[in-house]
PDB file of C-alpha atoms in Angstrom:
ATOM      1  CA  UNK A   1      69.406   6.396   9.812  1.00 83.00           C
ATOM      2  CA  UNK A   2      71.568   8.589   7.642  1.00 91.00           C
ATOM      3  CA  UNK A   3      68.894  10.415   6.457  1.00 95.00           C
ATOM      4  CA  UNK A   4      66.675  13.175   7.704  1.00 96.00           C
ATOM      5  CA  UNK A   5      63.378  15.054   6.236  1.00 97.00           C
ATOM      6  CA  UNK A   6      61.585  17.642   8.352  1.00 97.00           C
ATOM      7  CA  UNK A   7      58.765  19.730   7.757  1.00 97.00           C
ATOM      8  CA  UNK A   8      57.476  22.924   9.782  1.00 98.00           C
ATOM      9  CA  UNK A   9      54.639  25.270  10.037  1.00 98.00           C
ATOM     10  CA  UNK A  10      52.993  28.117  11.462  1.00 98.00           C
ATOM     11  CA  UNK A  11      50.066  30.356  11.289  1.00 98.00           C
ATOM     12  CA  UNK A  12      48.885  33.245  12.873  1.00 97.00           C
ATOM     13  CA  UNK A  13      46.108  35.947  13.267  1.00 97.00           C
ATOM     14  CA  UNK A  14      46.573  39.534  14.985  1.00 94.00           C
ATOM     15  CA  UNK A  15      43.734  41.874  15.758  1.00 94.00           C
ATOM     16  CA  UNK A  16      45.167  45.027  16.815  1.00 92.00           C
ATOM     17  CA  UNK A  17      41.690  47.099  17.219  1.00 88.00           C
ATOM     18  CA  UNK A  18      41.865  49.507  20.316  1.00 88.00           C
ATOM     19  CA  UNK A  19      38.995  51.646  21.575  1.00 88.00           C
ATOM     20  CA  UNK A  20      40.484  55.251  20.904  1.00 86.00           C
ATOM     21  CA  UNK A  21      39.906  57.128  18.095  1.00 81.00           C
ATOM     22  CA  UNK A  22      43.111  58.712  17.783  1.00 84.00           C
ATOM     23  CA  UNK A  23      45.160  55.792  17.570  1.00 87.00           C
ATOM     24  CA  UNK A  24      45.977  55.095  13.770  1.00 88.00           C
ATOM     25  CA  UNK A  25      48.217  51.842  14.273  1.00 89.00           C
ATOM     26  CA  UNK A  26      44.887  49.512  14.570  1.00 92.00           C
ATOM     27  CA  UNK A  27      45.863  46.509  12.240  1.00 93.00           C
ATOM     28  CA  UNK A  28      45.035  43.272  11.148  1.00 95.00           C
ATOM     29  CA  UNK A  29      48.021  41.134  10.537  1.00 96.00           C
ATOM     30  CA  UNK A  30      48.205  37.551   8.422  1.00 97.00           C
ATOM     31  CA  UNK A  31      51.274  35.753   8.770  1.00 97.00           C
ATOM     32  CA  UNK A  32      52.037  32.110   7.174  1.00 98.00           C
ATOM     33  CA  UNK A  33      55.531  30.716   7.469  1.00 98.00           C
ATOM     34  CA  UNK A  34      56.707  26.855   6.182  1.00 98.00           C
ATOM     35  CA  UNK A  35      59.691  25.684   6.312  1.00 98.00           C
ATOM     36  CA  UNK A  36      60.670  22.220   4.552  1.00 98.00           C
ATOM     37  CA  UNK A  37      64.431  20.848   5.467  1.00 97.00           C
ATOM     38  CA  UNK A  38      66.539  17.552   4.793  1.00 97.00           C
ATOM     39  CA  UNK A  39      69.962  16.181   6.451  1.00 96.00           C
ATOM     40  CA  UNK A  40      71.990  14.002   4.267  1.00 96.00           C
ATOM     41  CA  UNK A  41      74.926  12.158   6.376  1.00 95.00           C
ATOM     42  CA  UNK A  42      76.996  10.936   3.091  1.00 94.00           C
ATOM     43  CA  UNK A  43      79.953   9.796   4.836  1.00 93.00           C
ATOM     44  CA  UNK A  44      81.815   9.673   8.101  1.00 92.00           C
ATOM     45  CA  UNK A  45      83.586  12.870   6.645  1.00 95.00           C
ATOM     46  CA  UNK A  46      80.584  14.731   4.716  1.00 96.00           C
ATOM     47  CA  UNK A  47      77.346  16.427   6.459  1.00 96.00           C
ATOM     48  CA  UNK A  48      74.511  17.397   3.431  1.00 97.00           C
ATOM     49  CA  UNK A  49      71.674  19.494   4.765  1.00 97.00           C
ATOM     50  CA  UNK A  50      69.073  21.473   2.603  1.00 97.00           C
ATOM     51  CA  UNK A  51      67.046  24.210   4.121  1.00 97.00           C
ATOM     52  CA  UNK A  52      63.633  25.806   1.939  1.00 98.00           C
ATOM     53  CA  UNK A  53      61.554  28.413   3.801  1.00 98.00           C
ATOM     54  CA  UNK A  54      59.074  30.342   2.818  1.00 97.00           C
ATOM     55  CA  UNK A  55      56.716  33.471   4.229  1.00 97.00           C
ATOM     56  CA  UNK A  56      53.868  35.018   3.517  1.00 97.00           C
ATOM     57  CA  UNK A  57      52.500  38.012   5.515  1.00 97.00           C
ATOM     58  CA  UNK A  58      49.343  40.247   5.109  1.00 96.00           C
ATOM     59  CA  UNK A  59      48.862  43.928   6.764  1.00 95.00           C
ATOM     60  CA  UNK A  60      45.933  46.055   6.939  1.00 95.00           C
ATOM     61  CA  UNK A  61      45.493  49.049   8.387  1.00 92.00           C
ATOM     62  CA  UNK A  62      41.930  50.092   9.607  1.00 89.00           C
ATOM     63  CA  UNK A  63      41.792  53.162   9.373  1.00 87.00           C
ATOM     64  CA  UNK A  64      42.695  55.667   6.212  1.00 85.00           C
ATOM     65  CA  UNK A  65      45.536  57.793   8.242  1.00 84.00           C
ATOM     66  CA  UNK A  66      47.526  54.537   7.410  1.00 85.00           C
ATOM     67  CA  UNK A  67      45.671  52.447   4.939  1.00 87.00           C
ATOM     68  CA  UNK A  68      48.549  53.533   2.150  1.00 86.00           C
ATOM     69  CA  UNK A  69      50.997  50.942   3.794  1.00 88.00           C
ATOM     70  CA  UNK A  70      48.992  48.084   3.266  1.00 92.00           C
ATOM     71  CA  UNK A  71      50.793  45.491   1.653  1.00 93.00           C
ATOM     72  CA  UNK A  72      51.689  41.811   1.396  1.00 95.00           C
ATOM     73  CA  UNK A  73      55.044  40.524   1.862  1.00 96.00           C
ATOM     74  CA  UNK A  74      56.538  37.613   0.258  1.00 96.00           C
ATOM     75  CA  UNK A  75      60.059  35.681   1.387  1.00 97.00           C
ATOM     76  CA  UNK A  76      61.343  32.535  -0.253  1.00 97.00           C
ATOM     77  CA  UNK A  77      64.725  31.226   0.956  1.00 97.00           C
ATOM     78  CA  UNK A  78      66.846  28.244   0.282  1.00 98.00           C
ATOM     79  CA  UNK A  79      70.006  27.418   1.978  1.00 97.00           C
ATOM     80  CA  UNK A  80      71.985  24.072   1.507  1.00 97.00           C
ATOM     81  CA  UNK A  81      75.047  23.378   3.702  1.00 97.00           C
ATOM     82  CA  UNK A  82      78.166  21.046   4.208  1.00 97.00           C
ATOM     83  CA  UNK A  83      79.987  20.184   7.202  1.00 97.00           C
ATOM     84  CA  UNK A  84      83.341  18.537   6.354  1.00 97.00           C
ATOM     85  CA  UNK A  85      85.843  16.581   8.757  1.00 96.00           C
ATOM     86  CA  UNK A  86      88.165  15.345   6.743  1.00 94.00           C
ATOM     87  CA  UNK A  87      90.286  14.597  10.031  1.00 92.00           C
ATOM     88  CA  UNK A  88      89.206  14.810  13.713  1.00 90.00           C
ATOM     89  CA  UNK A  89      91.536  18.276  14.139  1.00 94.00           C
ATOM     90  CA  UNK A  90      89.713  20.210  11.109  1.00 96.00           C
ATOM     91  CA  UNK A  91      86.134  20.888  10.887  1.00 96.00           C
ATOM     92  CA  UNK A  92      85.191  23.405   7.626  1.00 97.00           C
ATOM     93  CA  UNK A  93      81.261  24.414   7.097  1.00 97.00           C
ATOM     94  CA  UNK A  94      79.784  25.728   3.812  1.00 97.00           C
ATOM     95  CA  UNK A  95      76.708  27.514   4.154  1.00 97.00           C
ATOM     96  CA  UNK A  96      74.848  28.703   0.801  1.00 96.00           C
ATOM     97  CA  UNK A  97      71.638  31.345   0.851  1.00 96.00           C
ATOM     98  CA  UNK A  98      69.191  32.457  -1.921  1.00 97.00           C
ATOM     99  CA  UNK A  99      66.646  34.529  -1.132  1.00 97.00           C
ATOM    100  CA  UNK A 100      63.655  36.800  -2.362  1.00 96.00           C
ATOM    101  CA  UNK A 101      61.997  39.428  -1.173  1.00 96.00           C
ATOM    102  CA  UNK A 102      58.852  40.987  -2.803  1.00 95.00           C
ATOM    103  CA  UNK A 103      56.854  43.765  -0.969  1.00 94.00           C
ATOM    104  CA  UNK A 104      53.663  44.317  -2.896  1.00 93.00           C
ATOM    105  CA  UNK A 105      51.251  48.043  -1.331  1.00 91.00           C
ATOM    106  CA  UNK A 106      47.603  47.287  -1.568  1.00 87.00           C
ATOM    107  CA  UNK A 107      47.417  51.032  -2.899  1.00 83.00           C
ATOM    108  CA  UNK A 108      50.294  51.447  -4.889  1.00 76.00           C
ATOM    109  CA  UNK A 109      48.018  53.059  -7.569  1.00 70.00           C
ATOM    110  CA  UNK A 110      46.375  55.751  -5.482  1.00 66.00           C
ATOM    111  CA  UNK A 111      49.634  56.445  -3.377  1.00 59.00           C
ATOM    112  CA  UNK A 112      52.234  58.728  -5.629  1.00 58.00           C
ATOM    113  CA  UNK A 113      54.848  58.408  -2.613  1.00 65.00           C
ATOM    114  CA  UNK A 114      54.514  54.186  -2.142  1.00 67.00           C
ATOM    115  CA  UNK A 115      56.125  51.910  -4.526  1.00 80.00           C
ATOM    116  CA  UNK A 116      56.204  48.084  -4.910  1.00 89.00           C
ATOM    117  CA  UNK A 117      60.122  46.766  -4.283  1.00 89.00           C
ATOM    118  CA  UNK A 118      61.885  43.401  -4.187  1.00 93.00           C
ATOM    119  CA  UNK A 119      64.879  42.753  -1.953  1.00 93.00           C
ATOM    120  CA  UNK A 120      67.657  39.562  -3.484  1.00 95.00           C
ATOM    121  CA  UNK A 121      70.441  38.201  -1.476  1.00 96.00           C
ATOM    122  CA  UNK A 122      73.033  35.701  -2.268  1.00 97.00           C
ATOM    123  CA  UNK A 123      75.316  34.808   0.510  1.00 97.00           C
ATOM    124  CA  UNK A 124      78.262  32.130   1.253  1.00 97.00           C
ATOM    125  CA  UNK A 125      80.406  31.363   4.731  1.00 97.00           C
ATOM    126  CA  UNK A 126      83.174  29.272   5.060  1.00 97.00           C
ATOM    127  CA  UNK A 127      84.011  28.777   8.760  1.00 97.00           C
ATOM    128  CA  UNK A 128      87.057  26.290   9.282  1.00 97.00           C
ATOM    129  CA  UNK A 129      88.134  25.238  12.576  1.00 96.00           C
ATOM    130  CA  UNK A 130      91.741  23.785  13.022  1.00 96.00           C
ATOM    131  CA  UNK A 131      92.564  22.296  16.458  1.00 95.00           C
ATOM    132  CA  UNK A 132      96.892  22.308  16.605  1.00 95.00           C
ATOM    133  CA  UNK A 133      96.882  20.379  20.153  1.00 93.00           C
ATOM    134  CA  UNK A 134      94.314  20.505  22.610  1.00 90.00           C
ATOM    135  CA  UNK A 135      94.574  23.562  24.376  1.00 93.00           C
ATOM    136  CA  UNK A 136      95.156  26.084  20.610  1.00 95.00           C
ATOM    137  CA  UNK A 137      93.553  26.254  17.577  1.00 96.00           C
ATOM    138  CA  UNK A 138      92.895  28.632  14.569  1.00 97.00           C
ATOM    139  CA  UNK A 139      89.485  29.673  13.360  1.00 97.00           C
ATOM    140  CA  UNK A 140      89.006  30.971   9.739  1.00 97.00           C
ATOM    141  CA  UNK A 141      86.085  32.998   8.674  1.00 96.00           C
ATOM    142  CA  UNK A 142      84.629  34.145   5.433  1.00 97.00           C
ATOM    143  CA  UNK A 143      81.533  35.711   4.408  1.00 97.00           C
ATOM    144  CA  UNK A 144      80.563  36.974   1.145  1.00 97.00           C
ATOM    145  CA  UNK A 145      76.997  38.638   0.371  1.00 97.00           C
ATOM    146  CA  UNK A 146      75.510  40.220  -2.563  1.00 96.00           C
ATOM    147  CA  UNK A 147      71.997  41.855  -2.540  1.00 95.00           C
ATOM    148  CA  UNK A 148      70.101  44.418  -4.304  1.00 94.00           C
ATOM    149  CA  UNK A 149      66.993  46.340  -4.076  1.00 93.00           C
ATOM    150  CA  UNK A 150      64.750  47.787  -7.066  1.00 92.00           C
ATOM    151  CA  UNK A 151      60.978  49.001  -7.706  1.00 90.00           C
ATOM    152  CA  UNK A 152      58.602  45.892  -8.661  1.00 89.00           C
ATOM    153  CA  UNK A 153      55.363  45.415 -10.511  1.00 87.00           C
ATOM    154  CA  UNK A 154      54.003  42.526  -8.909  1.00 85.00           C
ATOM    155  CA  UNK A 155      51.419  41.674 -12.116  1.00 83.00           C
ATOM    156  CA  UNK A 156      53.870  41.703 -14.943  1.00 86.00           C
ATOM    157  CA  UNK A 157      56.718  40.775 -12.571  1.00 85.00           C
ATOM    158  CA  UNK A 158      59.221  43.009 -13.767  1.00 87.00           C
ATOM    159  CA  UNK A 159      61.450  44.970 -11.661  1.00 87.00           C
ATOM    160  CA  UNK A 160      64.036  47.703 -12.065  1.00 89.00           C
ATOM    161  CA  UNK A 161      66.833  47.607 -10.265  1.00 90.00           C
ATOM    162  CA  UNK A 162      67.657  51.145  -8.303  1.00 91.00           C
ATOM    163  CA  UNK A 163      70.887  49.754  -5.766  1.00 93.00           C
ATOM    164  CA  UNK A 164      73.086  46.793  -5.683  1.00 95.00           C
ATOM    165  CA  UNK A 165      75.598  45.685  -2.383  1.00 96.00           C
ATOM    166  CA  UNK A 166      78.631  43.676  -2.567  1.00 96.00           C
ATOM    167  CA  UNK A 167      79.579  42.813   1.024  1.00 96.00           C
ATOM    168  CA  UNK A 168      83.274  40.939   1.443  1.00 97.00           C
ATOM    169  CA  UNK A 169      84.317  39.957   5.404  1.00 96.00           C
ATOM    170  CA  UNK A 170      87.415  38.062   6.197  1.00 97.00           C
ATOM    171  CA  UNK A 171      88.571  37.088   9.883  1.00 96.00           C
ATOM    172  CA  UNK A 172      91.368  35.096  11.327  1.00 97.00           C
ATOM    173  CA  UNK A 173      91.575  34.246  15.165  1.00 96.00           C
ATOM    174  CA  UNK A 174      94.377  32.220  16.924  1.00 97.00           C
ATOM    175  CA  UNK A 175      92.657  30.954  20.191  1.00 95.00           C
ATOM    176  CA  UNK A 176      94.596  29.283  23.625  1.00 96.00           C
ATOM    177  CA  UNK A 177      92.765  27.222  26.572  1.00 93.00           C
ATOM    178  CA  UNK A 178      94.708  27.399  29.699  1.00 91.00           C
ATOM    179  CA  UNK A 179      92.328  24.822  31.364  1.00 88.00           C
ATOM    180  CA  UNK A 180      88.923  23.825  30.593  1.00 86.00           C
ATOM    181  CA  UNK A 181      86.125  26.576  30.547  1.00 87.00           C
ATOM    182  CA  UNK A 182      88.515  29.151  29.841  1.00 93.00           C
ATOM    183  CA  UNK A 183      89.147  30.515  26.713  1.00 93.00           C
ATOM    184  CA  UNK A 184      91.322  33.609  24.752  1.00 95.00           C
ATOM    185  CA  UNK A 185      91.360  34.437  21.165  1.00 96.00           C
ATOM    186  CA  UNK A 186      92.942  37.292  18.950  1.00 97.00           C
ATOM    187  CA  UNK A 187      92.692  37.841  15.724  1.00 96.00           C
ATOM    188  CA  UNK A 188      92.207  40.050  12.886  1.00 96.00           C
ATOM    189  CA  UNK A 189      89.268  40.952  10.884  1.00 95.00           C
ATOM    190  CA  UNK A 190      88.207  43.052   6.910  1.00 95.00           C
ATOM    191  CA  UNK A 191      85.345  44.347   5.842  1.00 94.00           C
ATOM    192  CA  UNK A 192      84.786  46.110   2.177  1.00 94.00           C
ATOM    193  CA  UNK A 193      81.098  47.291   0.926  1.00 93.00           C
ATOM    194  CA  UNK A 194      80.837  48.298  -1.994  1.00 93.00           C
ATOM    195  CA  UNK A 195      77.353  50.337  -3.206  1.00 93.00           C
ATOM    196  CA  UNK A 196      76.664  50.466  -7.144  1.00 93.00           C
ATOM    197  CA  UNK A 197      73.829  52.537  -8.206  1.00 93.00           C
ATOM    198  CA  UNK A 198      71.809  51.790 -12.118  1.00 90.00           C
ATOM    199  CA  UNK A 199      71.415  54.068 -14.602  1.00 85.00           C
ATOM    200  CA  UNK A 200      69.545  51.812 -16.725  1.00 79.00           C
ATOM    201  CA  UNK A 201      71.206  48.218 -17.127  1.00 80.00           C
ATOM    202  CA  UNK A 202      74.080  49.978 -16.680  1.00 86.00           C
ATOM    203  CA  UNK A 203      75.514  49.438 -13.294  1.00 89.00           C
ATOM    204  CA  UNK A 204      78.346  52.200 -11.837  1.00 90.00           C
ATOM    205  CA  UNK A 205      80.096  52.104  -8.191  1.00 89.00           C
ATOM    206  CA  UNK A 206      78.616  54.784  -5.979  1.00 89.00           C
ATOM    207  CA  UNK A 207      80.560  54.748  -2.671  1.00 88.00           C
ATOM    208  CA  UNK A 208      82.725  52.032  -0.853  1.00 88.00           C
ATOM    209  CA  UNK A 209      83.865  51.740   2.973  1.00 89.00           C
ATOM    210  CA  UNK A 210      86.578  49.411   4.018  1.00 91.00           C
ATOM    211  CA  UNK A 211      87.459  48.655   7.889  1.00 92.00           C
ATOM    212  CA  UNK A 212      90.425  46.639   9.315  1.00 93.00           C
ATOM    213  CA  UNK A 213      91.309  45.951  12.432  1.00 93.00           C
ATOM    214  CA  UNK A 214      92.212  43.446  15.924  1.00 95.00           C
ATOM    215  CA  UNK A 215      90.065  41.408  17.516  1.00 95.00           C
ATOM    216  CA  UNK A 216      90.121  39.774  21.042  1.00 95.00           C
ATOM    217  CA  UNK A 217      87.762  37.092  22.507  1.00 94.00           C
ATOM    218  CA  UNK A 218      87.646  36.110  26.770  1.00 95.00           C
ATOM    219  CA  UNK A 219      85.334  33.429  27.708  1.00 93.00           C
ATOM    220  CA  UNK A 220      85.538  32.100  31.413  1.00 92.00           C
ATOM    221  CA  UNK A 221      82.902  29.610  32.352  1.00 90.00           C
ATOM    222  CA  UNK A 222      82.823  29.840  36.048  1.00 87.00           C
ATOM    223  CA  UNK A 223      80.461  26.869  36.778  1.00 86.00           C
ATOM    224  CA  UNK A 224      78.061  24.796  34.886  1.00 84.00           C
ATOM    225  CA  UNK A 225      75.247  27.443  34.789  1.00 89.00           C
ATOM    226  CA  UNK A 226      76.761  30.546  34.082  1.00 93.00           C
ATOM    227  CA  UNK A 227      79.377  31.818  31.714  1.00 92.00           C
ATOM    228  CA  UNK A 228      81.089  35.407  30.953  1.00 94.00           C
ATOM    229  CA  UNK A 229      81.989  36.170  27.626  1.00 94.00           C
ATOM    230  CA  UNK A 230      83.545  39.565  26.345  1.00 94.00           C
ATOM    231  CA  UNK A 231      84.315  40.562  22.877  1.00 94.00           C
ATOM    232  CA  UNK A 232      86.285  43.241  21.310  1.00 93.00           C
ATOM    233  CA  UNK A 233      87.315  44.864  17.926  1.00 91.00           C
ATOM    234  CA  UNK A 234      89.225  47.775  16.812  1.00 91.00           C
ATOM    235  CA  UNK A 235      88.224  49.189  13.627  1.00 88.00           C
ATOM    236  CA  UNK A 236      89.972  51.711  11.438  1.00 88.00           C
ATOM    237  CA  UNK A 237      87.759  52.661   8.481  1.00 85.00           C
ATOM    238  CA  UNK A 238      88.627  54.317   5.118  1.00 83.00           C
ATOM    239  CA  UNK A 239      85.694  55.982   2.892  1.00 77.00           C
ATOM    240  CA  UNK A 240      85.470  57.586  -0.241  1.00 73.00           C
ATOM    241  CA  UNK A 241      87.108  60.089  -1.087  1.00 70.00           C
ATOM    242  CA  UNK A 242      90.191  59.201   1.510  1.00 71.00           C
ATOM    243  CA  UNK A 243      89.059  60.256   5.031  1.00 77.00           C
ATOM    244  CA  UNK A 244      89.451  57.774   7.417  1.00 85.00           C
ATOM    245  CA  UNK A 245      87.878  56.865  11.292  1.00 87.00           C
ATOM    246  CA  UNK A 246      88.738  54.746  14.016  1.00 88.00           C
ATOM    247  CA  UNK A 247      85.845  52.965  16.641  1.00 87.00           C
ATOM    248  CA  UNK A 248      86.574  50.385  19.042  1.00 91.00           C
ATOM    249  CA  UNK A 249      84.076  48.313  20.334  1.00 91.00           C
ATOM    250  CA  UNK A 250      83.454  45.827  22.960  1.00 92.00           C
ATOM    251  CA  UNK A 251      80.275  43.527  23.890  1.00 94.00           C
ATOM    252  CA  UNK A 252      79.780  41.601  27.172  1.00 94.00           C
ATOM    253  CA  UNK A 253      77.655  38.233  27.817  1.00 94.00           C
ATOM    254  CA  UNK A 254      76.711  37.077  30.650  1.00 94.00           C
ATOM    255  CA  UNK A 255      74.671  33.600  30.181  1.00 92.00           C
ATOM    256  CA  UNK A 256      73.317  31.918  33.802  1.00 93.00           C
ATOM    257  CA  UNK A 257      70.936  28.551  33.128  1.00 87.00           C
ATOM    258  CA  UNK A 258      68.972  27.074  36.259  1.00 82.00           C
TER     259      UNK A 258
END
């Protein structure tokens, strides 16, 4: 009973073959996806889960106007988490991701301007939940991702890297419940990127941006079906070279369920 293993798949087949003869988006499309995961309850305090998906998609183009963007796409991904309750006030989740891309053109050979390129991502969040009574709480946030993208030849599968990422977000947010189904939060959230280009092996920092700012959260549930949530940030940004912006930004849900 404390153990889970699921497995998933699909398959699918478009034909996109219209009658006119100017339209040079007719396609066929092959896409396989799998996805094979397992949930490990170790202890009254411990959540183990494992996650391994993979993708595999085909695209042809009919006719020659487009034919040079043919290609097959390949994703692998594996992602293991934790969910860890040491006591019943703090909950803290660990989510790991690697992943590859690999985007192989049918015509790479014939097309000068078309090139072969893999995509790699690492990622980690930490989200930590810590409930001081029952009406406030503090949530914790941290999310740390590293990818890069370079050309690819798919038959000696070799690559060289042209652009590396190193994303870096941190968020804090203390949150109050007046009464049930209503809920305010405000916090504070930073973001870094920093962008490395390759000369080479040799790796050298391109350009960075960095944003800090408030955040707010309102969520009123007004019944059992429907619920209004709005969200808002305030972002002052810093890029190279010293200039500076400012954006603020808001988002509003509305959810209704029959």
């Amino acid at each position: 009973m404390s153990d889970r293993v699921s497995f998933s798949g699909a398959a699918s087949i478009l034909r996109y073959d219209t009658p006119s003869a100017t339209n040079i988006e007719d396609r066929d499309e092959l896409l396989v996806a799998l996805s094979l995961s397992t949930f490990h309850h170790v202890s009254q305090y411990l959540d183990l889960s494992f996650s391994l998906d993979g993708t595999l998609s085909h695209i042809v183009y009919l006719l020659k106007d487009r034919s040079a963007n043919n290609n097959i796409n390949r994703v692998l991904r594996f992602s293991p988490r934790t969910v860890y309750t040491p006591f019943r006030q703090l909950v803290t989740m660990n989510s790991f991701e690697v992943l590859a891309n690999y985007t192989v053109y049918d015509f790479e050979q014939q097309a000068a301007q078309v090139r072969s390129f893999s995509y790699r991502q690492f990622g980690w969040i930490d989200s930590t939940a810590l409930e001081i009574t029952s009406r406030v709480g503090l949530d914790f946030f941290v999310y740390l991702k590293l990818y890069d993208r370079g050309q690819l030849n798919w038959s000696a599968f070799t690559e060289r890297r042209e652009n590396s990422f190193v994303d870096k977000t941190y968020a804090l947010q203390a949150r109050f419940s007046p009464e049930e189904g209503t809920l305010f939060a405000v916090g504070v959230r930073y973001f870094r990127q920093s962008r490395y280009t390759y000369s080479g092996e040799q790796r050298k920092l391109d350009s960075f941006l960095r944003s800090f700012g408030p955040t707010c959260v309102l969520l009123w549930r007004l019944n059992r079906f429907s619920e209004i949530g709005l969200r808002g940030w305030y972002e002052l940004r810093k890029l190279e070279g010293g200039g500076t912006t400012s954006l603020a930004n808001m988002t509003m849900n509305i959810n209704i369920s029959l």
